[in-house]
Coordinates of C-alpha atoms in Angstrom, one line a residue:
X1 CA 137.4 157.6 63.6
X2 CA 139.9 160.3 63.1
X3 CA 143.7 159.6 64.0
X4 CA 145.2 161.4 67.1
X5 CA 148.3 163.3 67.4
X6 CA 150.1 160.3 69.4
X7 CA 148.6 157.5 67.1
X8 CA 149.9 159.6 63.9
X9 CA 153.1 159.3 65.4
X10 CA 153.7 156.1 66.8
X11 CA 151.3 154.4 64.5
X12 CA 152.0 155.9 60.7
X13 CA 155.3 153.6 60.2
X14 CA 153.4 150.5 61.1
X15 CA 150.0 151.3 59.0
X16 CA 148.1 149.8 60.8
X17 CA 145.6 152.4 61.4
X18 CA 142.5 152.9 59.6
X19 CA 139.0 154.7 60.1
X20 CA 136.3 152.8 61.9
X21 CA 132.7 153.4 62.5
X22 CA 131.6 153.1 67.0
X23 CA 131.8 149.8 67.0
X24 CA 132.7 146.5 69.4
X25 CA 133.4 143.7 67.0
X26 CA 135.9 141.7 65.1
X27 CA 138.4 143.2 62.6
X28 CA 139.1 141.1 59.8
X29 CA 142.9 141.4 59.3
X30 CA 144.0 140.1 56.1
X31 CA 147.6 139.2 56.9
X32 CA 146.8 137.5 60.2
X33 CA 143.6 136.0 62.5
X34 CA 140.4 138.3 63.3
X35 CA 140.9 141.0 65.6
X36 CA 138.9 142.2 68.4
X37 CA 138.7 146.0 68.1
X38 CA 136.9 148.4 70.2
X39 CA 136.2 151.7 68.4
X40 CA 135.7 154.7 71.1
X41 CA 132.7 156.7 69.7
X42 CA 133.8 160.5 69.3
X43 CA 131.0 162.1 71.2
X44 CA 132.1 159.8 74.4
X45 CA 135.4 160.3 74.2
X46 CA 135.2 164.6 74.0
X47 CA 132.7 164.3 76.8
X48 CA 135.3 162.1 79.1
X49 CA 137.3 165.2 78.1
X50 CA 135.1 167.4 79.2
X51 CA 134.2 165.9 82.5
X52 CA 137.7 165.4 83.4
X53 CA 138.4 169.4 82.7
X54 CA 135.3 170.2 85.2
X55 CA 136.8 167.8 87.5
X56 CA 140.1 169.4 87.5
X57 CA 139.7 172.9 87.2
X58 CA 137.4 172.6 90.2
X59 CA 140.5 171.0 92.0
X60 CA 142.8 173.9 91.1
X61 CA 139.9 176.3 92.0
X62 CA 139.7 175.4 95.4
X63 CA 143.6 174.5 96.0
X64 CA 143.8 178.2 95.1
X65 CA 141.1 179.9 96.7
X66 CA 141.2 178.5 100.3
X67 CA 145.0 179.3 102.1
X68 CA 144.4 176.5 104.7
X69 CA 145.1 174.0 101.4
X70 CA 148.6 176.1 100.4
X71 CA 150.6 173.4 101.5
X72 CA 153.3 171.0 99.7
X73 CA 151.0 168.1 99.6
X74 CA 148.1 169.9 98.2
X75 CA 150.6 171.6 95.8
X76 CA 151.4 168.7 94.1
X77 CA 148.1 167.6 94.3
X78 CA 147.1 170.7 92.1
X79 CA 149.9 170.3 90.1
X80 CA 148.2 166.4 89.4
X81 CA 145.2 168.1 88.4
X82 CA 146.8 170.2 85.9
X83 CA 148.7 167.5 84.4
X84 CA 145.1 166.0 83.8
X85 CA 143.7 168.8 82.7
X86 CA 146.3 169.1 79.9
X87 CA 146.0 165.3 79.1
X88 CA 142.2 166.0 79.0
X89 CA 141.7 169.4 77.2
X90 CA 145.3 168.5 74.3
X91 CA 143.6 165.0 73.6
X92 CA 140.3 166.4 73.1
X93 CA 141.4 169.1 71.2
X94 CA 143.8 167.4 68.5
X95 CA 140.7 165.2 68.3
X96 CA 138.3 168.0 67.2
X97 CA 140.9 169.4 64.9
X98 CA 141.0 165.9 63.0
X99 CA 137.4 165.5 62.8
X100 CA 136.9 169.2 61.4
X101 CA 139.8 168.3 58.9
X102 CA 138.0 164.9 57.9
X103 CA 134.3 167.1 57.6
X104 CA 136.1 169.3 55.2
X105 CA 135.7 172.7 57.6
X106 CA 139.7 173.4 57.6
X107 CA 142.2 173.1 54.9
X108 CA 145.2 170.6 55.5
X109 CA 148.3 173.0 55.8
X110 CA 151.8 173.0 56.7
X111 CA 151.4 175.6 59.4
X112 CA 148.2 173.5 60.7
X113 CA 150.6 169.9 60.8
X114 CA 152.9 171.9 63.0
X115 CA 150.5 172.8 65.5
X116 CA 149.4 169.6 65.8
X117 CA 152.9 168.3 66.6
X118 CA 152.8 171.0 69.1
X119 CA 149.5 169.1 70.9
X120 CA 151.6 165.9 70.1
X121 CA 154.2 167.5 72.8
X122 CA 151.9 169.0 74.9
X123 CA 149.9 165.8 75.3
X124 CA 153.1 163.7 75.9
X125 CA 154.6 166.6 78.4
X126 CA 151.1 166.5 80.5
X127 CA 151.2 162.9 80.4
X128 CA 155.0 162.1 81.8
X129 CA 154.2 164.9 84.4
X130 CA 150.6 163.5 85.6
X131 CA 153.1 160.0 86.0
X132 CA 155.9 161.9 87.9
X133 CA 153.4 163.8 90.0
X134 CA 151.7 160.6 91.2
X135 CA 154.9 159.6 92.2
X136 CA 155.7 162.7 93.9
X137 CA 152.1 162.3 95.8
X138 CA 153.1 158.7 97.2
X139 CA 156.9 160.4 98.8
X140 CA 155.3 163.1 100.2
X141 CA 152.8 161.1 101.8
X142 CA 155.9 158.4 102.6
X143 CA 157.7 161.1 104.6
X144 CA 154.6 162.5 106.4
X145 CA 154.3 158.9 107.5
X146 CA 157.8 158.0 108.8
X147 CA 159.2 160.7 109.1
X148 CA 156.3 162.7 111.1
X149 CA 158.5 164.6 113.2
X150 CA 160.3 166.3 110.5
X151 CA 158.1 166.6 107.7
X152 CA 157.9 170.4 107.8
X153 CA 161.5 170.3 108.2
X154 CA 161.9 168.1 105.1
X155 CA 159.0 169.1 102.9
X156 CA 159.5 172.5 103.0
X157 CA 157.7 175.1 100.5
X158 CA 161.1 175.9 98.9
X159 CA 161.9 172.4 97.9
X160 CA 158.6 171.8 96.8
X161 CA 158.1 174.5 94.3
X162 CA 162.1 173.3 93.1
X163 CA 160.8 169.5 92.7
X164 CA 157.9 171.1 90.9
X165 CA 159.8 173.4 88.2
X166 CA 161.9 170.5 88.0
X167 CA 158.8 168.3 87.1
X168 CA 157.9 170.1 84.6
X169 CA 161.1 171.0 82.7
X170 CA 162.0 167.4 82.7
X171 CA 158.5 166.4 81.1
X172 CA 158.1 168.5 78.6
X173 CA 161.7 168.2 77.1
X174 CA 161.7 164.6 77.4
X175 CA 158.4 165.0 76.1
X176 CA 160.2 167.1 73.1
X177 CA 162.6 164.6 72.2
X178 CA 159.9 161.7 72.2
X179 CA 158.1 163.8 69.7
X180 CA 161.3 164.1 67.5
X181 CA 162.5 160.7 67.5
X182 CA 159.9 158.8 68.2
X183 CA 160.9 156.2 65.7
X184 CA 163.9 155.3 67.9
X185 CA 163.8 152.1 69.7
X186 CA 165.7 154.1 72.9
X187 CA 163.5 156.6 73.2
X188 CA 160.3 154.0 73.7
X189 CA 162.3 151.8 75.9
X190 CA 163.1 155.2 78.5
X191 CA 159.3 155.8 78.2
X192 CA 158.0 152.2 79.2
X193 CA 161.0 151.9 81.8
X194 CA 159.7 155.3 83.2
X195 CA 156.5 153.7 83.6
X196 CA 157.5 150.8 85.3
X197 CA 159.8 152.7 87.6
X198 CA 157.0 155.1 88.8
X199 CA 154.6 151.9 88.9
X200 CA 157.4 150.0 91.4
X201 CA 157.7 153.5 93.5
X202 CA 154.4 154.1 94.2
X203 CA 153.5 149.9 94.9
X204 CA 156.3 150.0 97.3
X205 CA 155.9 153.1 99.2
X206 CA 152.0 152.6 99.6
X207 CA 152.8 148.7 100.5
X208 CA 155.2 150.3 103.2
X209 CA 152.8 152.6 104.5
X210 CA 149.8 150.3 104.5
X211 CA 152.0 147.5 106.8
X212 CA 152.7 150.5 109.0
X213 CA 148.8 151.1 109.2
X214 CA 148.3 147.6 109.7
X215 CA 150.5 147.1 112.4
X216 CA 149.7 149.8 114.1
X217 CA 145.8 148.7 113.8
X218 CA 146.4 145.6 115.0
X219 CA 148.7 147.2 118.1
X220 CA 145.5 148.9 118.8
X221 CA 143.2 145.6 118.4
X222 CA 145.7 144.1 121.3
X223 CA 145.3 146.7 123.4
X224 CA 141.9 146.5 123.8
X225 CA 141.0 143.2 123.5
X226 CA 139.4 143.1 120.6
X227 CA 138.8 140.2 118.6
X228 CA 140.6 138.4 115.6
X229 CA 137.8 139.2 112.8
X230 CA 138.4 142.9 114.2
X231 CA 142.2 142.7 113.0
X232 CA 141.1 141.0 110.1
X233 CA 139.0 143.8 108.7
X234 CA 141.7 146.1 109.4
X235 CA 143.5 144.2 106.7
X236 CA 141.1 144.1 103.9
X237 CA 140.7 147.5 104.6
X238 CA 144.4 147.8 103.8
X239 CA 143.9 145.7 101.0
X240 CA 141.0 147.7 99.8
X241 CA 142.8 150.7 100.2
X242 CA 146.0 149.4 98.0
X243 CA 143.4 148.2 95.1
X244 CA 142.1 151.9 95.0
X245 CA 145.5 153.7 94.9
X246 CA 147.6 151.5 92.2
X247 CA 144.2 150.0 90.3
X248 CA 143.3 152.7 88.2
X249 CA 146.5 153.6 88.1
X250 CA 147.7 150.5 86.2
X251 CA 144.5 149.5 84.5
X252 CA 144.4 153.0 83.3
X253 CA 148.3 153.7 82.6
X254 CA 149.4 149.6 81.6
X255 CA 147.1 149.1 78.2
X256 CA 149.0 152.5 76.6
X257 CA 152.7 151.2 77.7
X258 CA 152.0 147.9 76.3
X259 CA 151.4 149.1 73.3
X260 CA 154.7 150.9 73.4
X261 CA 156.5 148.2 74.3
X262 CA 154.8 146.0 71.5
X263 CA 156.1 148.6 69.3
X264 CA 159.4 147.7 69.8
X265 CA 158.9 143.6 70.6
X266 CA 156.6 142.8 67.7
X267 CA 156.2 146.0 65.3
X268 CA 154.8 143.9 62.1
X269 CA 153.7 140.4 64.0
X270 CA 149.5 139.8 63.3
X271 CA 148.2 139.8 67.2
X272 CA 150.5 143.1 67.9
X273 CA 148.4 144.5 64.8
X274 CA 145.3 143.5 66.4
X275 CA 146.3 145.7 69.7
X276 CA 147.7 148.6 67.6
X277 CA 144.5 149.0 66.3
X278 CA 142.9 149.7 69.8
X279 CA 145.1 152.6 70.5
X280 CA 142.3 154.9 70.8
X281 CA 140.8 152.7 73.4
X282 CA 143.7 153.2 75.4
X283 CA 144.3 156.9 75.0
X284 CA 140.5 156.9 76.7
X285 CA 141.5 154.9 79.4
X286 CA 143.6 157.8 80.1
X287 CA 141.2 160.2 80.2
X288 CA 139.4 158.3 82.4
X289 CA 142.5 157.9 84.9
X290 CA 142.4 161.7 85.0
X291 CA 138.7 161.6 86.2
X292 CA 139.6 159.1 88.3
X293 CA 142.3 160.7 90.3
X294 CA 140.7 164.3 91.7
X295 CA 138.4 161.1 93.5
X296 CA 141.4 159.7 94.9
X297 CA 143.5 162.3 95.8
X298 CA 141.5 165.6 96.2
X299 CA 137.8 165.1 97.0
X300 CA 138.3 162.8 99.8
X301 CA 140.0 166.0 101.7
X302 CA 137.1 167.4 103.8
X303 CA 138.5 170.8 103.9
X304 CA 139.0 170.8 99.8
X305 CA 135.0 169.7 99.4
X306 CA 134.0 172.4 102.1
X307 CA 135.7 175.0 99.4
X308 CA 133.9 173.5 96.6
X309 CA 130.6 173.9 98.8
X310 CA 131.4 177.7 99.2
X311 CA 132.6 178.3 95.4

C-alpha cells in the first residue's frame, strides 16, 4: 500500500509506516504487542473517491443551474461540496501518483516531490475548509431559527460571499504553514483544537435548535390533546435527528485527529504505533464523510433533487 501525501508527512519522522497487502489482521510489532491493522485495498479506496466526486459535482451542478437555490444557505452548502470534492479528487490523486511511482511507470524527481507537497496542501486546505464550512452550515441554520425575522437582514449575500473568501484564505494558508512545519508540536495542537472547537459549535447549536423543535412539538402535542407517547416520539425524532448531523461527522472526522493528537502525546509508545499504522484507514473514513454529507445537507432539499431530475 503506497504512502499518501499526509501520511509521508506526518508519518516519515516516526517510521512507522510500511507497505501492506488488503488485509484485516494482526501486525506483529517487534518492539511492542500485536497490532490490529486494517489495510484499505487501493481499488476501494479510488472508487470512494470517485463516488464522492459524482456526488459532489452533481451538488455544485444543480446549486448552479437552478436560481431558486442562489441563496446564502445553499452557497455554503455548495461551498461544502467543493471542499469534498477537493478532499476526494487530491486524496485519490496523490494516491495514483504513488502507485504509478511504486509500478515503475514515473521516474522519482525533484520537480515530481514538489507537486506532491502541493496535493499535501491542497488536501489539507480542502480539508480545514470542509470543517469550517460545516460549521458555517450549523450558524446559518442557528440564525434562520432564532432569529427568523431577520435572517435576510443578517445573512445577507454580501456577508456571505465575505465569510466565504474568508474561509478559504484562512484554510489554505493555515493549510500552508501545516505543510511547512508539520513537525512542530504547535502547529498539531491548533489543528486538533480546531477540530474540537468546530465539533463543540456545531453540538451546541444543533442541541439548541433541536430543544427549540422539541418544545415547540410538544407546545403543539398540548394544544391538541394529544397523548404522552405522541411527545415522546417527537423526542427520539430529535434524538434521531442529532445522531445524523454530528455522527458521521465525528466517526468520520475523530479517528484522523486522534491520530494527530497521538502524534504529539505518545510519538514512539507501542499501542500509538499500532494506530499510526491505520492512518490510511482513517484518511478513507474521510472520503466517506464527504459522501456522506451531500445526503445530509443537499439531497434532502426537494427543490435541489427536482434540479438533479431535470439535469
Amino acid at each position: 500500500m503506497p504512502v499518501l501525501g499526509p501520511q509521508r508527512q506526518l508519518l516519515s519522522p516516526l517510521n512507522s509506516t510500511s507497505p501492506a497487502t488488503p488485509r484485516l489482521g494482526l501486525a506483529t510489532n517487534q518492539t511492542g504487542p500485536q497490532c490490529l491493522e486494517v489495510s484499505v485495498p487501493e481499488g476501494l479506496f479510488l472508487s470512494l473517491g470517485l463516488v464522492s466526486l459524482v456526488e459532489n459535482v452533481l451538488v455544485v451542478a444543480a446549486i448552479i443551474k437552478n436560481r431558486n437555490l442562489h441563496s446564502p444557505m445553499y452557497y455554503f452548502i455548495c461551498c461544502l461540496a467543493v471542499s469534498d470534492l477537493l478532499v476526494s479528487v487530491s486524496n485519490v490523486l496523490e494516491t495514483a501518483v504513488m502507485l504509478l511511482l511504486e509500478a515503475g511507470a514515473l521516474a522519482p524527481r525533484a520537480a515530481l516531490v514538489q507537486q506532491l507537497d502541493v496535493i499535501d496542501v491542497l488536501i489539507c486546505s480542502s480539508m480545514v475548509s470542509s470543517l469550517c464550512f460545516l460549521g458555517a452550515i450549523a450558524v446559518d441554520r442557528y440564525i434562520s431559527i432564532f432569529y427568523a425575522l431577520r435572517y435576510h437582514s443578517l445573512v445577507t449575500l454580501p456577508r456571505a460571499w465575505r465569510a466565504i473568501a474568508a474561509i478559504w484564505v484562512a484554510s489554505i494558508l493555515a493549510s500552508t504553514l501545516f505543510i511547512a512545519y508539520y513537525n512542530h508540536t504547535a502547529v498539531l495542537l491548533c489543528l486538533v483544537s480546531f477540530f474540537v472547537a468546530m465539533l463543540v459549535l456545531m453540538a451546541v447549536l444543533y442541541v439548541h435548535m433541536l430543544a427549540r423543535a422539541c418544545q415547540h412539538a410538544r407546545g403543539i402535542a398540548r394544544l391538541h390533546k394529544r397523548q404522552r407517547s405522541t411527545q415522546q416520539g417527537f423526542g427520539l425524532k430529535g434524538a434521531a435527528t442529532l445522531t445524523i448531523l454530528l455522527g458521521p461527522f465525528f466517526l468520520c472526522w475523530g479517528p484522523f485527529f486522534l491520530h494527530l493528537s497521538l502524534i504529539v502525546l505518545c510519538p514512539q509508545h507501542p499501542t500509538c504505533g499500532c494506530i499510526f499504522k491505520n492512518f490510511k484507514l482513517f484518511l478513507t473514513l474521510i472520503i466517506c464523510n464527504a459522501i456522506v454529507d451531500p445526503l445530509i445537507y443537499a439531497f434532502r432539499s426537494q427543490e435541489l433533487r427536482k434540479t438533479l431530475q431535470e439535469v
